């Protein structure tokens, strides 16, 4: 009897020791998001309740549900993320991850996680950072500098249209932004899975937000892991806003850009050269 | 008594080897003498897959440039005598002092192809990527150990200055032109070669020592062989891959 009690005590003690050790290793990661400090140890519990079924116990996107859904859940072990305020090839900031989780990804199975408290979400972000060794060796990138949005004019939209042609966005996104450009059908992501470019004519929210500023960041940082590259080396920061203004006109939404554009088209439409391969009237 | 002697002998031998290895492992101990050479050919046995002609109709400029001589996929490129092209051959073990490389390596995107198809850089060696075509390309190295990035490069844009920090075999693609595939091979050793059509390679300036030579081919994987260099001799080896049609 006494031996048995001792044995149970020993095993329980060992168990507690192991559990604490595990918890200590996990809580090495912290996040700081607008006054909230997140801890990986607490985040692990939230992750195992809400995230594990898609993102998997190892954070590699191979949860039980993954086989049924498309696009696949993010593989956190790669340390590659779509929605960032940081340059291509760099890690996102804690805010980037927090916002992506809170916002969710429209047109995918990743919901908005607003029902979780800010503390919960900050904790989960801290835990997610433990899946990739990159977080131990590299710091998050430096967020890009975004100049203030200039006044919306039709000249801005027209210049944006020139950029859409010159930067060859139409090769994937199509002449009218329908996601049906000549290269659209063969696009694959970094796991060689088929992926479609954003269809502006759907009017759906962008992968990484809803505002003009979100749209600006998308093409100035690229969606890492996908075919969408960064144009930061090719488009001057101020010119980026012109492209944003033009892209809005491709959506079937009642935006200020669409209003100005429609008004201008009413009397000037025949001045426009079509978008597309050189030789189609360019 | 005998066992004790054997153990002592073994211990001394181990210590001796460790000391020798330690001596070789550090770089910067003066330039290696004009050393030995490991050379040879990379060949295959069996039936390799047939390379397919690439249809570049989606990029009319490139289709026109290749109209006279069609371009084929490059994952298995063979040559006379069953040789294999685009094989990276390098010292994978026993390297005694490779210093970091400073000269810039150049990658061209020309007529919708990566030239060269396989390039080797050492960690942090400057790599300049040029777009020689009159239309955009995007360069998307699918790195897993190094950071994965993706940049658009319009016609006439200045070269992209890149560098890779960690050893890795990185596949590179252009999303706009899905047939474009290349490799950036990041090696710590400065003793490497990429085979041409004749499958030949020559690794020179090797100080005496035991080396492992590895050949890497993108579809068939790796083949290795151990070679010992004692002086300034040339040792010839042949690295043979088993080719399969699929």
CSV table of C-alpha atoms in Angstrom, one decimal, chain B residues 16 67 113 166 183 193 224:
chain,number,residue,atom,x,y,z
B,16,UNK,CA,44.8,12.2,-33.4
B,67,UNK,CA,9.8,29.7,-83.4
B,113,UNK,CA,13.8,31.1,-69.7
B,166,UNK,CA,21.5,29.4,-45.6
B,183,UNK,CA,17.2,26.3,-59.2
B,193,UNK,CA,30.7,22.6,-60.5
B,224,UNK,CA,27.8,10.4,-53.6
